[in-house]
Coordinates of C-alpha atoms in Angstrom, one line a residue:
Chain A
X1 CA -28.5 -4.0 5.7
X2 CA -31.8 -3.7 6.2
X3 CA -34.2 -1.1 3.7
X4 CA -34.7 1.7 6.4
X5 CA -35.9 5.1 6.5
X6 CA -32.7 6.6 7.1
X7 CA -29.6 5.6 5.4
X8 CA -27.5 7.9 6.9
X9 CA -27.6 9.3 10.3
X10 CA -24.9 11.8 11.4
X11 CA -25.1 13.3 14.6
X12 CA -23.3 16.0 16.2
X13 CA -20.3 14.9 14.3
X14 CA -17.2 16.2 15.3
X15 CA -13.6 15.7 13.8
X16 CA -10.1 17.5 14.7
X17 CA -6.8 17.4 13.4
X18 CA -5.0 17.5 16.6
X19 CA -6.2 21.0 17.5
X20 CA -7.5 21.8 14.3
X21 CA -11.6 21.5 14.1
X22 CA -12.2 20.6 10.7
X23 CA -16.2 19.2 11.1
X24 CA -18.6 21.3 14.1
X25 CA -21.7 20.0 15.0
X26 CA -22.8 18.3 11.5
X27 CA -25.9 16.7 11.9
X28 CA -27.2 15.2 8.7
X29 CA -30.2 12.7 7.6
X30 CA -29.8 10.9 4.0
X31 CA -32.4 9.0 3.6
X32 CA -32.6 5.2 1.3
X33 CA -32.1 6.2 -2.8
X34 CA -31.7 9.9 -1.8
X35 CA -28.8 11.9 -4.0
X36 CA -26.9 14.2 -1.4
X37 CA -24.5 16.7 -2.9
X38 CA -22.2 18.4 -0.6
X39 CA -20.8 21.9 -2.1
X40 CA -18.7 24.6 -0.9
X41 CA -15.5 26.2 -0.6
X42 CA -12.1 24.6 -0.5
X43 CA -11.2 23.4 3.2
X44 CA -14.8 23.8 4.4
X45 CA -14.2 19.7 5.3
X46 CA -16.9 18.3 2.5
X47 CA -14.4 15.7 1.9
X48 CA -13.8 14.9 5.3
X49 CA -17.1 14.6 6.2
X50 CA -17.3 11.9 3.4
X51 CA -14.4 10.2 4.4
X52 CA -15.9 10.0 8.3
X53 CA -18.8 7.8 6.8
X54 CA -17.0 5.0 5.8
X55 CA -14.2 6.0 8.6
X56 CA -11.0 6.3 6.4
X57 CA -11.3 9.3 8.6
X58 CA -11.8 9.2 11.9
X59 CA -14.5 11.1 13.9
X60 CA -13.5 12.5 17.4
X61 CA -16.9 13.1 18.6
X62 CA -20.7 12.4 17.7
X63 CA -22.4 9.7 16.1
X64 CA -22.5 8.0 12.4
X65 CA -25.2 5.5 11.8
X66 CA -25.6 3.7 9.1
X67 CA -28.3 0.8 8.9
X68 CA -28.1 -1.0 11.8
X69 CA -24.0 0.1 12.5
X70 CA -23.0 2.9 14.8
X71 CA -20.2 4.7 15.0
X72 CA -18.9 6.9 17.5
X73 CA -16.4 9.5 18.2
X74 CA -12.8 8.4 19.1
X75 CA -12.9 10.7 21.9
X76 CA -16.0 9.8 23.8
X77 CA -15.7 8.9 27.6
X78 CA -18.6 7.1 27.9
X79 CA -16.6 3.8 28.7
X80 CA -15.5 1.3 26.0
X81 CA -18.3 2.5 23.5
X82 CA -15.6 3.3 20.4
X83 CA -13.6 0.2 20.8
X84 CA -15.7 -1.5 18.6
X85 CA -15.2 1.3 15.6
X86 CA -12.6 -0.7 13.4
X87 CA -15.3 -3.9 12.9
X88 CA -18.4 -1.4 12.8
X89 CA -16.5 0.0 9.8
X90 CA -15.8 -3.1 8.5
X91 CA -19.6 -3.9 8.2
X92 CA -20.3 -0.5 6.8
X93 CA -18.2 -0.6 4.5
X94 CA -19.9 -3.7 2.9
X95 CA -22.5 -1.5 1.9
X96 CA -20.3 1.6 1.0
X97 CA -18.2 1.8 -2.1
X98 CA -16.6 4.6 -2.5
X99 CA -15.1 6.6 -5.4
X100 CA -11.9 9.0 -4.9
X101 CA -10.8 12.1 -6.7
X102 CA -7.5 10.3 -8.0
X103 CA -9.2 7.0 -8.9
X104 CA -6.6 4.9 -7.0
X105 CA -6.7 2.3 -9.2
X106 CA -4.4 -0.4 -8.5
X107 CA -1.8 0.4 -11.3
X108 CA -0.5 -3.4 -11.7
X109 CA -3.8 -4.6 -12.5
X110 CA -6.2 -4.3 -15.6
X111 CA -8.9 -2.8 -15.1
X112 CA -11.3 -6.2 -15.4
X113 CA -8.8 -7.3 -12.4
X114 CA -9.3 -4.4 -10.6
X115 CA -13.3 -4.4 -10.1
X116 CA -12.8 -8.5 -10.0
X117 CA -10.2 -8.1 -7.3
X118 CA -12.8 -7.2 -3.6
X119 CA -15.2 -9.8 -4.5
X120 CA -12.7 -12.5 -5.2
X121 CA -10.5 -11.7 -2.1
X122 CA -12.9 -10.3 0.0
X123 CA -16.3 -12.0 -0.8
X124 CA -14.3 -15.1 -2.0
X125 CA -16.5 -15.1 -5.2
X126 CA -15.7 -17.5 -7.8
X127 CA -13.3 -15.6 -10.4
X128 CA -15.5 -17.1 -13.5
X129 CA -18.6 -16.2 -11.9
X130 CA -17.2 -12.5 -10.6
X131 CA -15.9 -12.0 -14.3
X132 CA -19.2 -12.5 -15.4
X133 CA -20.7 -9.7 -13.4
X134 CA -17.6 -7.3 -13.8
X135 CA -18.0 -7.3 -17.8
X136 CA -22.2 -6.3 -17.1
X137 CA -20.6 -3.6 -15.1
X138 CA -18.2 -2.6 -17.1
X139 CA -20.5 -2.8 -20.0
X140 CA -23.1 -0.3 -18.0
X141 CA -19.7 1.7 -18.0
X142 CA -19.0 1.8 -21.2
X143 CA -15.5 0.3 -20.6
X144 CA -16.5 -3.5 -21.8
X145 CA -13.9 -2.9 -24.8
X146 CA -11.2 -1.9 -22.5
X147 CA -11.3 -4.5 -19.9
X148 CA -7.7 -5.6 -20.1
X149 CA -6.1 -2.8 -20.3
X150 CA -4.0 -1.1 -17.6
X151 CA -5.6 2.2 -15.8
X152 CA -2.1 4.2 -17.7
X153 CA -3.4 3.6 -20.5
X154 CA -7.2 5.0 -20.2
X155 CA -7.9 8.2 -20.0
X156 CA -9.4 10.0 -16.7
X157 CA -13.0 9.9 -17.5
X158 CA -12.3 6.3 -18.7
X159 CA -10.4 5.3 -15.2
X160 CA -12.7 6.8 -13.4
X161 CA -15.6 5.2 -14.4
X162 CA -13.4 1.9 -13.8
X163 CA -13.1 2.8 -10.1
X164 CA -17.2 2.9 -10.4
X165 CA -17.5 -0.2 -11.4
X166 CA -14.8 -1.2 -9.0
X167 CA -17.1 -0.1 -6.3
X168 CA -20.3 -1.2 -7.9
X169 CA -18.6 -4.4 -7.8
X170 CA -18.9 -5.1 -4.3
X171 CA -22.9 -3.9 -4.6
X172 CA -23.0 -1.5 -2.4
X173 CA -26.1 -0.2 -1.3
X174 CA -25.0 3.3 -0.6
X175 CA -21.9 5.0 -2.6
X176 CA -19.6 7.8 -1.7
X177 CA -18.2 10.0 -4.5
X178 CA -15.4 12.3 -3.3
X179 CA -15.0 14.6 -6.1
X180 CA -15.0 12.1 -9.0
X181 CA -14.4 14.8 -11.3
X182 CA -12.4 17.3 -10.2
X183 CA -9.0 15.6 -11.9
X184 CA -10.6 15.2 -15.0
X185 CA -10.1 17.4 -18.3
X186 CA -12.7 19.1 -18.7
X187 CA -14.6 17.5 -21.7
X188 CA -14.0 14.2 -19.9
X189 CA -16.4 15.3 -17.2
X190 CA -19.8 14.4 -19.0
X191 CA -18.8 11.3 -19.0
X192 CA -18.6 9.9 -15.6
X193 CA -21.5 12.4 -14.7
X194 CA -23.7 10.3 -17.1
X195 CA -22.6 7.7 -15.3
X196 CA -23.5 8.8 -11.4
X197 CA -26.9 10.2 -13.4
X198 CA -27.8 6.5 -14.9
X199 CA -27.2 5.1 -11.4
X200 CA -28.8 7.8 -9.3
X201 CA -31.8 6.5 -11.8
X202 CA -31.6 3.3 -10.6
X203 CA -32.3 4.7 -7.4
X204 CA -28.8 4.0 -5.5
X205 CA -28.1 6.1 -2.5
X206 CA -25.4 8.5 -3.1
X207 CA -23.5 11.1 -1.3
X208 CA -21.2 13.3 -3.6
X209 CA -19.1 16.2 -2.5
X210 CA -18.7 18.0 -5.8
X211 CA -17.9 21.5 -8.2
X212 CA -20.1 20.6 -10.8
X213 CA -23.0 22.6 -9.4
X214 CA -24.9 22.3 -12.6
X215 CA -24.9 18.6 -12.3
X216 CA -25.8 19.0 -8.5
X217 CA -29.2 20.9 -9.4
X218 CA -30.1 18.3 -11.8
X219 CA -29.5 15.1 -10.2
X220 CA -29.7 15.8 -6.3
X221 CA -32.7 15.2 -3.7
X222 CA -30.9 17.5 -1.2
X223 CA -28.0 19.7 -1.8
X224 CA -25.7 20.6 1.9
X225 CA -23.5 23.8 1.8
X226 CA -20.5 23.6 3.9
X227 CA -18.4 26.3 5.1
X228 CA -16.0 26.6 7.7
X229 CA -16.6 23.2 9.0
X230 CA -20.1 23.5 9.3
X231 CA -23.2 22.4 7.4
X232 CA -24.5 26.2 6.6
X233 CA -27.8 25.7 4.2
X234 CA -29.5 22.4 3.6
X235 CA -32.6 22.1 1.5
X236 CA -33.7 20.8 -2.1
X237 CA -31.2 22.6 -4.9
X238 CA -33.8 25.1 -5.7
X239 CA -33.6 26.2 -1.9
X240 CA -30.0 26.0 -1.4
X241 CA -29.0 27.7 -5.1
X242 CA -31.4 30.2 -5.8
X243 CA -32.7 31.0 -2.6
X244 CA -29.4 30.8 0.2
X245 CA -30.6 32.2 3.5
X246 CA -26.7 33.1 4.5
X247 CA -24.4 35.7 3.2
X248 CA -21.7 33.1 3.0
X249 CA -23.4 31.3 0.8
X250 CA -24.9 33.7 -1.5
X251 CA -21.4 35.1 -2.2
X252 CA -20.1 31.3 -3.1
X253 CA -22.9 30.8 -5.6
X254 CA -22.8 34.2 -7.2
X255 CA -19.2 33.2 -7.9
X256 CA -19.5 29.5 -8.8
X257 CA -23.0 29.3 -10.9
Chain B
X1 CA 49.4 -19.9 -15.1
X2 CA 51.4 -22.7 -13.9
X3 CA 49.5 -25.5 -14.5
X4 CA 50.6 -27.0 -10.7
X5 CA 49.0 -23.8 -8.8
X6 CA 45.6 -24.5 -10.9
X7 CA 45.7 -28.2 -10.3
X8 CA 46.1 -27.9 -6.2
X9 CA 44.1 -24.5 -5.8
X10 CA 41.7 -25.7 -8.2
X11 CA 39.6 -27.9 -5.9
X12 CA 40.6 -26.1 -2.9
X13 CA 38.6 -22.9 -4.5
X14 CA 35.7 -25.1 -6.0
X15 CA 34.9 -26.4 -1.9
X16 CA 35.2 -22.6 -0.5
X17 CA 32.8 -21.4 -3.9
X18 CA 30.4 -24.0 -2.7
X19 CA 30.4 -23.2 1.0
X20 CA 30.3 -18.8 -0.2
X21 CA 27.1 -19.8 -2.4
X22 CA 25.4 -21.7 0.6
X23 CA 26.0 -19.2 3.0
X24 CA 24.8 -16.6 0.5
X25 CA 22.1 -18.3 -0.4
X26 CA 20.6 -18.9 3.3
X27 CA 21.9 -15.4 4.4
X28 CA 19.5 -13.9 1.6
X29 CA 16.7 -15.9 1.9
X30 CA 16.7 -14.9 6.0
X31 CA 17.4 -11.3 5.2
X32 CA 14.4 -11.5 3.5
X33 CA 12.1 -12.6 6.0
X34 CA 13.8 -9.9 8.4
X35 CA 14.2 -7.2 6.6
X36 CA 10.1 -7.5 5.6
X37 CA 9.6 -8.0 9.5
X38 CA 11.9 -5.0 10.3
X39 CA 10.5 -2.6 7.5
X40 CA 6.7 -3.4 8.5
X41 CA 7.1 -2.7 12.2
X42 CA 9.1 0.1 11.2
X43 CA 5.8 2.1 9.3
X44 CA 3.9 1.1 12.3
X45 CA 2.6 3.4 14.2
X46 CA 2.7 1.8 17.0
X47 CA 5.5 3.8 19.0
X48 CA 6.9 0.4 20.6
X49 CA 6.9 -1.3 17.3
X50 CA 8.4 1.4 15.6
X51 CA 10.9 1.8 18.4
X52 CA 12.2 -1.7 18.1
X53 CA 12.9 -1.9 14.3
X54 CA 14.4 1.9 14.4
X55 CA 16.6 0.0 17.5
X56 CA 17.5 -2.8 15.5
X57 CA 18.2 -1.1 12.2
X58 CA 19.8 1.9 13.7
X59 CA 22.7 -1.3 15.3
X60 CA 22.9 -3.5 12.3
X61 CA 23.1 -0.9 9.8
X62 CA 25.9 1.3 11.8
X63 CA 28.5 -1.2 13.1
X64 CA 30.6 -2.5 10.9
X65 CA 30.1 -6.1 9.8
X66 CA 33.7 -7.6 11.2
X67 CA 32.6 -6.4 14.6
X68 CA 29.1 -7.8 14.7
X69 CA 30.9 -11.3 13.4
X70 CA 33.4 -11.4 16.2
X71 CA 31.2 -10.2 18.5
X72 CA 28.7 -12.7 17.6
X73 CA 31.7 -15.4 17.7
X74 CA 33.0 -14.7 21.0
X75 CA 30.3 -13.1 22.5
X76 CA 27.6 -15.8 22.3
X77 CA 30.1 -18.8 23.9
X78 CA 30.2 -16.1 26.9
X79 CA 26.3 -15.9 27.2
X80 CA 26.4 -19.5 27.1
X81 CA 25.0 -20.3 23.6
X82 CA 27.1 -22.4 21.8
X83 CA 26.6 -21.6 18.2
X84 CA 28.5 -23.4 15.9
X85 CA 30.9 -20.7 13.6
X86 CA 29.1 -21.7 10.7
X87 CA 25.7 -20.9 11.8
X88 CA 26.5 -17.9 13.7
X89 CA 28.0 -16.4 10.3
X90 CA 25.0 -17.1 8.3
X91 CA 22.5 -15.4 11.3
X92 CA 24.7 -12.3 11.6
X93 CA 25.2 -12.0 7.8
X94 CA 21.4 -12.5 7.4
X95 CA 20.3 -9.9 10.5
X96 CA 22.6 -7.5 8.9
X97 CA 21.6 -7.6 5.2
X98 CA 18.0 -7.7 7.1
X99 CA 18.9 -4.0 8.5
X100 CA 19.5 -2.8 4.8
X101 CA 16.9 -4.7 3.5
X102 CA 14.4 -3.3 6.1
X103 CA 15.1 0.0 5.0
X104 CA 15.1 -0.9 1.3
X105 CA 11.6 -2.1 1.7
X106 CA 10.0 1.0 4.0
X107 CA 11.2 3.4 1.6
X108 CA 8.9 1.3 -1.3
X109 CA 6.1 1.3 0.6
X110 CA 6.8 5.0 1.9
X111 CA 6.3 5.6 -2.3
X112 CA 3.1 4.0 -3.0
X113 CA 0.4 7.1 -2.5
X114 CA -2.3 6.7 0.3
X115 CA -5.2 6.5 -2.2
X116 CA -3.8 3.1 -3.1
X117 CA -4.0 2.0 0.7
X118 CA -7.4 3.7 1.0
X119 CA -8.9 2.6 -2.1
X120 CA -8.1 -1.5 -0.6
X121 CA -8.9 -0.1 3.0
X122 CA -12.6 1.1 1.7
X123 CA -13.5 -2.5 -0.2
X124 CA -12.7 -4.0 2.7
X125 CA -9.4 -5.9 1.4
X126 CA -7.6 -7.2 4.6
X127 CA -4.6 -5.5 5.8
X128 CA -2.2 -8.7 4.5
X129 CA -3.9 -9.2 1.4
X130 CA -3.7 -6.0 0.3
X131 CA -0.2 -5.9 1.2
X132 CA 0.7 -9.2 -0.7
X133 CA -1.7 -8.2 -3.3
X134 CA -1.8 -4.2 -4.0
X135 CA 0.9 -3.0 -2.4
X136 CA 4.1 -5.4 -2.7
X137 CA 3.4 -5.6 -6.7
X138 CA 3.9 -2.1 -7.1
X139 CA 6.9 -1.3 -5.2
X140 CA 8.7 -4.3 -6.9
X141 CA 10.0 -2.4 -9.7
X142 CA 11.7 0.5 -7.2
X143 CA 12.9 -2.0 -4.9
X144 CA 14.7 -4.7 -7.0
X145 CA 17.2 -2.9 -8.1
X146 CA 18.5 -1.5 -4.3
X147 CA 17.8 -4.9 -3.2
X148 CA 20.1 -6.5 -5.9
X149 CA 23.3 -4.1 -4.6
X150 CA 22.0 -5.3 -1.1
X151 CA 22.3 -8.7 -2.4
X152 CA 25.4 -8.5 -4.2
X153 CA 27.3 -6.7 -1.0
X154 CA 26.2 -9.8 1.0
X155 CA 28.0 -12.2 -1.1
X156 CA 31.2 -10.2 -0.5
X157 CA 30.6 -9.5 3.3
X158 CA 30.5 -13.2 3.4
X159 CA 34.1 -13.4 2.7
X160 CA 34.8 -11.6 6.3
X161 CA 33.4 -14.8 7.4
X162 CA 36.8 -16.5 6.9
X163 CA 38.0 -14.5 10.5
X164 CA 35.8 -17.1 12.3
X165 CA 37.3 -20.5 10.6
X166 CA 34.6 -20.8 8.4
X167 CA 35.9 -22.7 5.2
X168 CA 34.4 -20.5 2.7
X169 CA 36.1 -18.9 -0.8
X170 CA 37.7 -16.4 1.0
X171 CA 39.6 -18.7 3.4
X172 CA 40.1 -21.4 1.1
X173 CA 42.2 -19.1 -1.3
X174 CA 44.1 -18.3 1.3
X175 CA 44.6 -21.9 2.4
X176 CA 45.5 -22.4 -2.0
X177 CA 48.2 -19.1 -1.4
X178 CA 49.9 -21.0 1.7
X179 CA 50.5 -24.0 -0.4
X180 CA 51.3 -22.6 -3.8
X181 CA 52.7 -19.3 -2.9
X182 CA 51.4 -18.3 -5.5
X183 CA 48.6 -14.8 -4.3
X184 CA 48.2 -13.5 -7.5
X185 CA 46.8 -15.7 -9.9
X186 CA 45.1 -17.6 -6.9
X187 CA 43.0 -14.3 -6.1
X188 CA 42.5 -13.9 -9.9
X189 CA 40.9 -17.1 -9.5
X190 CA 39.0 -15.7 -6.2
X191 CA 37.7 -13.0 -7.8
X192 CA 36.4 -14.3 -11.2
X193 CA 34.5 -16.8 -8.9
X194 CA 33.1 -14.3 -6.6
X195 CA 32.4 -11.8 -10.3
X196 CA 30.7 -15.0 -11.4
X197 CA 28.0 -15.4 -8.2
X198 CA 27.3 -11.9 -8.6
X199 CA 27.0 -11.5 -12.1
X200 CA 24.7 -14.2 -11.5
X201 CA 22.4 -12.3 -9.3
X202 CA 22.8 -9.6 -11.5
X203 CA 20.8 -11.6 -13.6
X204 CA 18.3 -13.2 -11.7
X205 CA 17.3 -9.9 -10.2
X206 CA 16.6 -7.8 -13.7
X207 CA 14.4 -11.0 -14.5
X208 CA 12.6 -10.2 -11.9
X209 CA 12.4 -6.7 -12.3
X210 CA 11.5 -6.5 -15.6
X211 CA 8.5 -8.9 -14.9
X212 CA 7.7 -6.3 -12.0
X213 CA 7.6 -3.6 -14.5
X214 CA 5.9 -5.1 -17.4
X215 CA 2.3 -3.4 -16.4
X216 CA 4.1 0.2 -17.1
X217 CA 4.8 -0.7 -20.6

């Protein structure tokens, strides 16, 4: 993928849950090595939005384009435009790792065969020359030590920084993080935050829907409120935290920061 | 036990064992391949993929397994096919272990949570790799054990086989009772031999199980 202006295009996005609309009329630009946190309510369809970009979910109608790969609606007429979706996402998702709430890692496998596991099936990546770049990652981690142990027998903070370097492991050039720490104990938190801050540093293009508002001021370029479905305030965290234009929003922050 | 009645039914038994642990063998390996058919189109979601392994599980699992034999037996001559007996036993005893097997299998990929599909579907991991890969290795250690009761009933159906002339233990005992008169310490016999297949599998499958499972430890 080319280094372009815009990382992220999103357009009119639309998505509905049979007759549910859960995403109206997002239109959002993330630009290359931008941090985007996405905050709001519960059921305002942050993590949906996410999950459109690398299409585990499905938009029904506008636009997502990423690089030189557009995705459209499922429900657009405009002739045979969204047959192509299922191979666009395939190339997006090339450059998109993603990191869940749950960690899904794969429970069978250590955690030096989970990040090994995409580039050696996927990228077909020789396994001694993939091992070698899954222990730097794990090392940036901070998991080098527990490489060969099963995800049961980590702790949260510790698995989830696994499914980082999972992701990382497929170098991505932009990374999704659906609330990485919502499922984590409290005092496991800083840890995986330390972790999204060192590669935010590094200048990696990030898009995290996330509670940890205190950890959104620091480390975000842009910060998007969502309520309702709909992207309410946008603006640098300054703008969207101390200053919120909408009512909705002032009463979210007064009762979250 | 009368040394005579050992001596004829011996051998007799011994031919019918070996013909029950063939059949079983090549019924299960089948069953297998159907039942992972059967339980993949049956998560599809694809209505007319669904539709056909609902159809074929809801007829295999729901008629009993005398009928589909005879059936099978008398009903394929009068289409035309000539199947020999013996290879029309194993086919129906595989396609109806498949049924079970089917819906052994859909139930332990119905248990692994959709993070773990998602988490394979977002690194790009093809659908059949992750399947073989992610997915299969964890529901090992939930489907074995259904699987090995599947297994073990198939050894026994395979005695119902004996209604269609096929020489297996079943039919051979009773070919040992005609000549000896002698039903109870023949079936004794029987039934240790059929006690030691199973036992056998028994065996094999918490092997495998435990092997599934060792991650969890």
């Amino acid at each position: 993928m080319s280094k372009v202006e815009a990382a992220i295009t999103v357009c009119n996005l639309e998505k509905k849950f049979g007759d549910l609309v859960v995403l109206k009329n997002i239109n959002v630009k993330i630009k290359t090595g931008e941090v985007v946190c996405v905050v709001g309510p519960s059921g305002s369809g942050k993590s949906t939005f996410l999950r459109c970009i690398n299409y585990l979910e499905k938009p029904t109608n506008g636009d997502i384009v990423i690089g030189e790969w557009w995705l459209r609606g499922t429900e657009e007429k405009s002739g045979s435009i969204h047959v192509g979706n299922e191979q666009v996402a395939k190339e997006i998702r090339k450059s998109v790792g993603m990191v869940f709430q749950s960690f899904n890692l794969w429970p069978h496998k250590t955690v030096l065969e989970n990040v090994i596991e995409a580039p050696l099936m996927v990228k077909k990546i020789k396994k001694s020359e993939i091992t070698k770049t899954a222990c730097i990652l794990l090392e940036k981690v901070g998991l080098l030590d527990r490489k060969d142990y099963y995800p049961h027998q980590l702790s949260g903070g510790q698995q989830q920084r696994a499914a980082i370097a999972r992701a990382l492991a497929m170098q991505p050039e932009i990374m999704l993080f659906d609330e990485p720490t919502s499922a984590l104990d409290p005092e496991l938190v800083g840890e995986v935050l330390n972790v999204m801050k060192e590669l935010a540093g590094e200048g990696m293009t990030m898009v995290i829907v996330t509670h940890e508002m205190g950890f959104a001021a620091e480390v975000a370029d842009n910060v998007i409120f969502m309520e309702g479905g709909y992207v309410v305030e946008e603006g640098s965290p300054e703008a969207v935290f101390n200053h919120p234009k909408t009512d909705r929003a002032k009463q979210f922050f007064s009762s979250v920061l | 036990m009368n040394m005579n009645i050992l001596e004829i039914s011996l051998p007799l038994l011994l031919e019918g064992l070996k013909a029950t642990l063939l059949i079983s063998a090549m019924a299960i390996c089948i069953s297998i391949f159907v039942g992972g058919l059967i339980g993949g189109l049956y998560i599809s979601s694809n209505w007319l993929l669904h539709g056909i392994a609902y159809l074929y599980i809801k007829i295999f699992r729901n008629t009993p397994f005398m009928v589909q034999v005879y059936l099978a037996y008398y009903g394929l001559p009068a289409l035309g096919l000539n199947v020999d007996a013996y290879w029309t036993g194993v086919i129906v005893l595989a396609l109806y272990t498949g049924a079970y097997v089917a819906v052994i299998l859909e139930s332990g990929l119905r248990s692994v949570e959709k993070g773990q599909y998602e988490a394979a579907a977002a690194l790009n991991i093809p659908y059949i790799t992750m399947l073989r890969r992610i997915i299969l290795p964890q529901i090992m250690g939930i489907v074995i054990p259904p699987l090995t009761s599947q297994f073990i009933m198939t050894v026994k159906e395979s005695s119902v086989l004996s209604i269609i002339t096929i020489a297996e233990l079943t039919m051979m005992t009773n070919k040992a009772i005609g000549i000896t008169f002698s039903p109870f310490e023949v079936y004794i016999l029987a039934g240790i031999m059929y006690w030691a297949i199973n036992i056998c599998i028994e065996r094999i499958a918490k092997y495998f199980e435990k092997k599934a499972v060792r991650y969890q430890a």
